[in-house]
PDB file of C-alpha atoms in Angstrom:
ATOM      1  CA  UNK Q1174     112.132  81.953 120.746  1.00 59.00           C
ATOM      2  CA  UNK Q1175     112.845  84.784 118.269  1.00 88.00           C
ATOM      3  CA  UNK Q1176     109.276  85.002 116.053  1.00 89.00           C
ATOM      4  CA  UNK Q1177     108.645  84.447 111.867  1.00 92.00           C
ATOM      5  CA  UNK Q1178     105.466  85.882 111.572  1.00 90.00           C
ATOM      6  CA  UNK Q1179     102.637  85.113 108.083  1.00 93.00           C
ATOM      7  CA  UNK Q1180     100.038  87.389 107.012  1.00 89.00           C
ATOM      8  CA  UNK Q1181      97.770  86.895 105.398  1.00 89.00           C
ATOM      9  CA  UNK Q1182      95.487  89.210 103.680  1.00 79.00           C
ATOM     10  CA  UNK Q1183      94.885  91.481 100.344  1.00 62.00           C
ATOM     11  CA  UNK Q1184      94.179  95.356 100.935  1.00 55.00           C
ATOM     12  CA  UNK Q1185      91.780  95.426 103.585  1.00 65.00           C
ATOM     13  CA  UNK Q1186      92.046  98.439 106.345  1.00 68.00           C
ATOM     14  CA  UNK Q1187      92.690  95.671 108.899  1.00 67.00           C
ATOM     15  CA  UNK Q1188      95.049  93.378 107.333  1.00 61.00           C
ATOM     16  CA  UNK Q1189      97.254  96.849 106.175  1.00 70.00           C
ATOM     17  CA  UNK Q1190      97.422  98.167 109.462  1.00 72.00           C
ATOM     18  CA  UNK Q1191      98.411  95.187 111.459  1.00 73.00           C
ATOM     19  CA  UNK Q1192     101.333  94.680 108.385  1.00 71.00           C
ATOM     20  CA  UNK Q1193     102.773  97.728 108.791  1.00 73.00           C
ATOM     21  CA  UNK Q1194     102.989  98.357 111.745  1.00 73.00           C
ATOM     22  CA  UNK Q1195     105.001  94.560 112.207  1.00 75.00           C
ATOM     23  CA  UNK Q1196     107.467  96.149 109.649  1.00 70.00           C
ATOM     24  CA  UNK Q1197     108.180  98.759 111.540  1.00 71.00           C
ATOM     25  CA  UNK Q1198     109.121  97.106 114.439  1.00 75.00           C
ATOM     26  CA  UNK Q1199     110.891  95.173 112.159  1.00 75.00           C
ATOM     27  CA  UNK Q1200     109.485  91.665 112.862  1.00 80.00           C
ATOM     28  CA  UNK Q1201     110.758  89.017 109.938  1.00 89.00           C
ATOM     29  CA  UNK Q1202     107.726  89.256 108.821  1.00 88.00           C
ATOM     30  CA  UNK Q1203     106.691  87.495 105.278  1.00 91.00           C
ATOM     31  CA  UNK Q1204     103.615  88.800 103.244  1.00 89.00           C
ATOM     32  CA  UNK Q1205     100.996  86.117 101.253  1.00 92.00           C
ATOM     33  CA  UNK Q1206      98.581  87.764  98.932  1.00 87.00           C
ATOM     34  CA  UNK Q1207      95.619  85.793  99.750  1.00 85.00           C
ATOM     35  CA  UNK Q1208      95.005  86.157  95.651  1.00 87.00           C
ATOM     36  CA  UNK Q1209      97.561  84.024  94.885  1.00 90.00           C
ATOM     37  CA  UNK Q1210      97.627  80.781  93.602  1.00 93.00           C
ATOM     38  CA  UNK Q1211      97.866  77.050  95.887  1.00 94.00           C
ATOM     39  CA  UNK Q1212     101.475  76.684  94.860  1.00 95.00           C
ATOM     40  CA  UNK Q1213     102.494  79.625  95.360  1.00 96.00           C
ATOM     41  CA  UNK Q1214     100.663  80.205  98.943  1.00 96.00           C
ATOM     42  CA  UNK Q1215     103.003  76.125 100.033  1.00 96.00           C
ATOM     43  CA  UNK Q1216     105.884  78.224  98.395  1.00 97.00           C
ATOM     44  CA  UNK Q1217     105.829  80.705 100.593  1.00 96.00           C
ATOM     45  CA  UNK Q1218     105.173  78.178 103.865  1.00 97.00           C
ATOM     46  CA  UNK Q1219     108.494  75.803 102.131  1.00 96.00           C
ATOM     47  CA  UNK Q1220     110.790  78.564 101.633  1.00 96.00           C
ATOM     48  CA  UNK Q1221     110.315  80.473 104.826  1.00 96.00           C
ATOM     49  CA  UNK Q1222     109.132  78.288 108.640  1.00 95.00           C
ATOM     50  CA  UNK Q1223     111.765  78.603 110.191  1.00 92.00           C
ATOM     51  CA  UNK Q1224     112.702  75.625 112.803  1.00 91.00           C
ATOM     52  CA  UNK Q1225     114.745  77.242 114.957  1.00 90.00           C
ATOM     53  CA  UNK Q1226     111.450  80.267 115.290  1.00 91.00           C
ATOM     54  CA  UNK Q1227     108.266  80.577 116.768  1.00 92.00           C
ATOM     55  CA  UNK Q1228     105.899  80.293 113.509  1.00 95.00           C
ATOM     56  CA  UNK Q1229     102.802  82.370 114.057  1.00 92.00           C
ATOM     57  CA  UNK Q1230     100.238  82.323 110.952  1.00 95.00           C
ATOM     58  CA  UNK Q1231      97.738  85.731 111.391  1.00 91.00           C
ATOM     59  CA  UNK Q1232      95.157  85.601 108.541  1.00 90.00           C
ATOM     60  CA  UNK Q1233      93.138  89.130 108.307  1.00 83.00           C
ATOM     61  CA  UNK Q1234      91.724  87.555 105.235  1.00 81.00           C
ATOM     62  CA  UNK Q1235      87.669  88.726 105.144  1.00 74.00           C
ATOM     63  CA  UNK Q1236      85.356  89.991 102.872  1.00 68.00           C
ATOM     64  CA  UNK Q1237      82.765  91.769 103.706  1.00 68.00           C
ATOM     65  CA  UNK Q1238      79.171  91.016 102.897  1.00 66.00           C
ATOM     66  CA  UNK Q1239      75.745  92.982 104.656  1.00 64.00           C
ATOM     67  CA  UNK Q1240      72.112  92.191 103.400  1.00 65.00           C
ATOM     68  CA  UNK Q1241      68.772  91.196 104.626  1.00 65.00           C
ATOM     69  CA  UNK Q1242      68.824  87.216 104.638  1.00 64.00           C
ATOM     70  CA  UNK Q1243      65.578  87.322 102.251  1.00 67.00           C
ATOM     71  CA  UNK Q1244      67.207  89.564  99.934  1.00 69.00           C
ATOM     72  CA  UNK Q1245      70.541  87.408  99.673  1.00 66.00           C
ATOM     73  CA  UNK Q1246      71.272  85.510  95.974  1.00 68.00           C
ATOM     74  CA  UNK Q1247      72.758  82.724  95.570  1.00 72.00           C
ATOM     75  CA  UNK Q1248      76.386  84.824  94.181  1.00 73.00           C
ATOM     76  CA  UNK Q1249      76.502  86.683  97.724  1.00 72.00           C
ATOM     77  CA  UNK Q1250      77.029  83.472  99.613  1.00 74.00           C
ATOM     78  CA  UNK Q1251      79.126  82.193  97.384  1.00 76.00           C
ATOM     79  CA  UNK Q1252      81.137  85.529  97.480  1.00 80.00           C
ATOM     80  CA  UNK Q1253      80.997  84.905 101.424  1.00 76.00           C
ATOM     81  CA  UNK Q1254      82.265  81.905 101.488  1.00 85.00           C
ATOM     82  CA  UNK Q1255      84.785  81.824  99.129  1.00 83.00           C
ATOM     83  CA  UNK Q1256      86.275  85.324 101.055  1.00 84.00           C
ATOM     84  CA  UNK Q1257      85.455  84.742 104.505  1.00 85.00           C
ATOM     85  CA  UNK Q1258      86.223  80.308 104.817  1.00 90.00           C
ATOM     86  CA  UNK Q1259      87.709  79.026 101.063  1.00 92.00           C
ATOM     87  CA  UNK Q1260      90.473  81.312 101.096  1.00 92.00           C
ATOM     88  CA  UNK Q1261      91.322  81.333 104.641  1.00 94.00           C
ATOM     89  CA  UNK Q1262      91.041  77.480 105.108  1.00 95.00           C
ATOM     90  CA  UNK Q1263      93.410  77.278 102.076  1.00 95.00           C
ATOM     91  CA  UNK Q1264      96.198  79.336 103.948  1.00 96.00           C
ATOM     92  CA  UNK Q1265      95.782  77.382 106.795  1.00 97.00           C
ATOM     93  CA  UNK Q1266      96.177  74.407 104.969  1.00 96.00           C
ATOM     94  CA  UNK Q1267      99.653  74.667 103.148  1.00 96.00           C
ATOM     95  CA  UNK Q1268     100.748  76.415 107.041  1.00 97.00           C
ATOM     96  CA  UNK Q1269      99.554  73.149 108.416  1.00 96.00           C
ATOM     97  CA  UNK Q1270     100.968  70.738 105.844  1.00 95.00           C
ATOM     98  CA  UNK Q1271     104.237  71.933 106.258  1.00 95.00           C
ATOM     99  CA  UNK Q1272     104.347  71.881 110.358  1.00 95.00           C
ATOM    100  CA  UNK Q1273     103.141  68.532 109.591  1.00 94.00           C
ATOM    101  CA  UNK Q1274     106.194  67.712 106.750  1.00 94.00           C
ATOM    102  CA  UNK Q1275     108.623  68.976 108.811  1.00 94.00           C
ATOM    103  CA  UNK Q1276     107.963  67.691 111.987  1.00 92.00           C
ATOM    104  CA  UNK Q1277     107.879  63.942 110.574  1.00 91.00           C
ATOM    105  CA  UNK Q1278     110.911  64.327 108.499  1.00 92.00           C
ATOM    106  CA  UNK Q1279     113.079  65.790 111.586  1.00 90.00           C
ATOM    107  CA  UNK Q1280     110.597  64.669 114.924  1.00 88.00           C
ATOM    108  CA  UNK Q1281     111.900  67.979 116.387  1.00 84.00           C
ATOM    109  CA  UNK Q1282     109.335  69.970 118.166  1.00 84.00           C
ATOM    110  CA  UNK Q1283     107.983  72.914 115.554  1.00 88.00           C
ATOM    111  CA  UNK Q1284     106.879  75.725 117.069  1.00 91.00           C
ATOM    112  CA  UNK Q1285     103.498  77.335 115.189  1.00 95.00           C
ATOM    113  CA  UNK Q1286     100.154  79.068 116.093  1.00 94.00           C
ATOM    114  CA  UNK Q1287      97.335  80.349 113.749  1.00 96.00           C
ATOM    115  CA  UNK Q1288      95.698  83.897 114.382  1.00 92.00           C
ATOM    116  CA  UNK Q1289      92.753  84.279 112.819  1.00 91.00           C
ATOM    117  CA  UNK Q1290      90.961  87.504 113.083  1.00 87.00           C
ATOM    118  CA  UNK Q1291      87.583  86.553 113.445  1.00 86.00           C
ATOM    119  CA  UNK Q1292      84.596  88.941 113.742  1.00 79.00           C
ATOM    120  CA  UNK Q1293      82.275  89.802 116.745  1.00 78.00           C
ATOM    121  CA  UNK Q1294      79.385  89.053 114.362  1.00 75.00           C
ATOM    122  CA  UNK Q1295      80.456  85.352 114.033  1.00 80.00           C
ATOM    123  CA  UNK Q1296      79.472  85.075 118.245  1.00 83.00           C
ATOM    124  CA  UNK Q1297      76.403  87.566 117.632  1.00 79.00           C
ATOM    125  CA  UNK Q1298      73.331  86.752 115.439  1.00 75.00           C
ATOM    126  CA  UNK Q1299      72.778  91.037 114.332  1.00 71.00           C
ATOM    127  CA  UNK Q1300      70.309  91.617 111.205  1.00 68.00           C
ATOM    128  CA  UNK Q1301      71.772  92.474 107.791  1.00 69.00           C
ATOM    129  CA  UNK Q1302      74.689  90.014 108.614  1.00 71.00           C
ATOM    130  CA  UNK Q1303      74.146  86.864 108.052  1.00 74.00           C
ATOM    131  CA  UNK Q1304      75.995  85.467 104.424  1.00 76.00           C
ATOM    132  CA  UNK Q1305      79.055  87.001 106.510  1.00 79.00           C
ATOM    133  CA  UNK Q1306      77.968  85.710 110.261  1.00 80.00           C
ATOM    134  CA  UNK Q1307      77.846  82.579 108.637  1.00 84.00           C
ATOM    135  CA  UNK Q1308      80.943  82.106 106.845  1.00 84.00           C
ATOM    136  CA  UNK Q1309      83.095  83.705 110.182  1.00 89.00           C
ATOM    137  CA  UNK Q1310      81.933  81.085 112.435  1.00 90.00           C
ATOM    138  CA  UNK Q1311      82.628  78.242 110.006  1.00 93.00           C
ATOM    139  CA  UNK Q1312      85.702  79.602 109.782  1.00 94.00           C
ATOM    140  CA  UNK Q1313      85.782  79.438 113.911  1.00 94.00           C
ATOM    141  CA  UNK Q1314      84.472  75.667 113.940  1.00 96.00           C
ATOM    142  CA  UNK Q1315      87.714  74.950 111.267  1.00 96.00           C
ATOM    143  CA  UNK Q1316      90.187  76.215 113.243  1.00 96.00           C
ATOM    144  CA  UNK Q1317      88.634  74.209 116.613  1.00 96.00           C
ATOM    145  CA  UNK Q1318      89.272  71.022 114.437  1.00 96.00           C
ATOM    146  CA  UNK Q1319      92.805  71.607 113.147  1.00 97.00           C
ATOM    147  CA  UNK Q1320      93.441  72.131 116.729  1.00 95.00           C
ATOM    148  CA  UNK Q1321      92.138  69.181 117.728  1.00 95.00           C
ATOM    149  CA  UNK Q1322      93.679  67.169 115.037  1.00 94.00           C
ATOM    150  CA  UNK Q1323      97.442  68.909 114.718  1.00 94.00           C
ATOM    151  CA  UNK Q1324      97.479  68.033 119.029  1.00 88.00           C
ATOM    152  CA  UNK Q1325     100.779  65.773 118.302  1.00 87.00           C
ATOM    153  CA  UNK Q1326     102.259  68.601 116.052  1.00 86.00           C
ATOM    154  CA  UNK Q1327     102.198  71.382 118.689  1.00 87.00           C
ATOM    155  CA  UNK Q1328     100.237  73.932 116.403  1.00 93.00           C
ATOM    156  CA  UNK Q1329      97.830  76.487 118.071  1.00 94.00           C
ATOM    157  CA  UNK Q1330      95.168  77.906 117.490  1.00 95.00           C
ATOM    158  CA  UNK Q1331      93.879  81.368 118.271  1.00 92.00           C
ATOM    159  CA  UNK Q1332      91.082  83.893 117.269  1.00 91.00           C
ATOM    160  CA  UNK Q1333      90.172  87.707 118.136  1.00 84.00           C
ATOM    161  CA  UNK Q1334      86.857  88.556 117.516  1.00 79.00           C
ATOM    162  CA  UNK Q1335      86.656  92.518 117.008  1.00 72.00           C
ATOM    163  CA  UNK Q1336      83.979  94.402 116.803  1.00 64.00           C
ATOM    164  CA  UNK Q1337      83.344  96.669 114.003  1.00 63.00           C
ATOM    165  CA  UNK Q1338      86.867  98.486 113.621  1.00 62.00           C
ATOM    166  CA  UNK Q1339      87.076 102.403 111.996  1.00 57.00           C
ATOM    167  CA  UNK Q1340      87.456 101.549 107.991  1.00 60.00           C
ATOM    168  CA  UNK Q1341      86.130 102.429 104.622  1.00 59.00           C
ATOM    169  CA  UNK Q1342      84.262  98.909 105.410  1.00 57.00           C
ATOM    170  CA  UNK Q1343      81.622 101.783 107.362  1.00 58.00           C
ATOM    171  CA  UNK Q1344      80.763 103.093 104.451  1.00 61.00           C
ATOM    172  CA  UNK Q1345      78.464  99.906 102.737  1.00 61.00           C
ATOM    173  CA  UNK Q1346      77.451  98.921 106.585  1.00 59.00           C
ATOM    174  CA  UNK Q1347      73.950  99.174 106.583  1.00 60.00           C
ATOM    175  CA  UNK Q1348      73.461  98.552 110.202  1.00 60.00           C
ATOM    176  CA  UNK Q1349      76.192  99.054 112.211  1.00 65.00           C
ATOM    177  CA  UNK Q1350      76.122  98.000 116.387  1.00 63.00           C
ATOM    178  CA  UNK Q1351      77.082 101.490 117.967  1.00 66.00           C
ATOM    179  CA  UNK Q1352      78.703  99.776 121.121  1.00 67.00           C
ATOM    180  CA  UNK Q1353      81.020  97.567 118.946  1.00 68.00           C
ATOM    181  CA  UNK Q1354      82.545 100.351 117.446  1.00 70.00           C
ATOM    182  CA  UNK Q1355      86.498 100.440 117.871  1.00 67.00           C
ATOM    183  CA  UNK Q1356      89.254 102.404 116.493  1.00 72.00           C
ATOM    184  CA  UNK Q1357      92.006 100.645 114.020  1.00 73.00           C
ATOM    185  CA  UNK Q1358      94.893 101.762 115.470  1.00 75.00           C
ATOM    186  CA  UNK Q1359      93.555 101.173 118.854  1.00 76.00           C
ATOM    187  CA  UNK Q1360      92.578  97.674 117.568  1.00 74.00           C
ATOM    188  CA  UNK Q1361      95.907  97.605 116.455  1.00 73.00           C
ATOM    189  CA  UNK Q1362      97.946  98.042 119.017  1.00 77.00           C
ATOM    190  CA  UNK Q1363      95.570  95.487 121.139  1.00 75.00           C
ATOM    191  CA  UNK Q1364      96.456  92.477 118.951  1.00 75.00           C
ATOM    192  CA  UNK Q1365      99.406  92.882 118.365  1.00 78.00           C
ATOM    193  CA  UNK Q1366     100.034  93.558 122.396  1.00 77.00           C
ATOM    194  CA  UNK Q1367      98.946  90.359 122.794  1.00 70.00           C
ATOM    195  CA  UNK Q1368     100.030  88.034 120.346  1.00 69.00           C
ATOM    196  CA  UNK Q1369     103.489  89.463 119.936  1.00 66.00           C
TER     197      UNK Q1369
END
């Protein structure tokens, strides 16, 4: 089955590298700018989900936030909540809504998968990453719930948990587990091999 890909992100290095690689390989790709309104996001799915293709939503939305727990202010948690949980969950919601609507309307199996590029820090605790890691962990649980609620619609979820990718964000991180550092091009190549 051919694939219809949706890639959500804004200007992050990982998102941009994944999106550009998919374009060069001539996949049918639709970009979802994470700063679009809910109406605009819903319209993208309404107009582009294809009944005859495998529809894959790749989420690469994320917002780095690296402070010691006792140094965090309320707005630090709010920013991390918005960038790492709220925005991705809205994008997931409109994808799921459209899949459910089409299945109910046509009574036809629609192949659909959400793939979330998460972070190894959602699985393993490290100092100075509390706001970021907390929200990344929360999105993992949300995806498990989405899959459970939508089994009858054949909707699946999957996550990848990269370590610290060599991007501009490295300059902002006060603490970097050296064993986690990965090359961006290698990550993108391995990621696309796994999903495409």
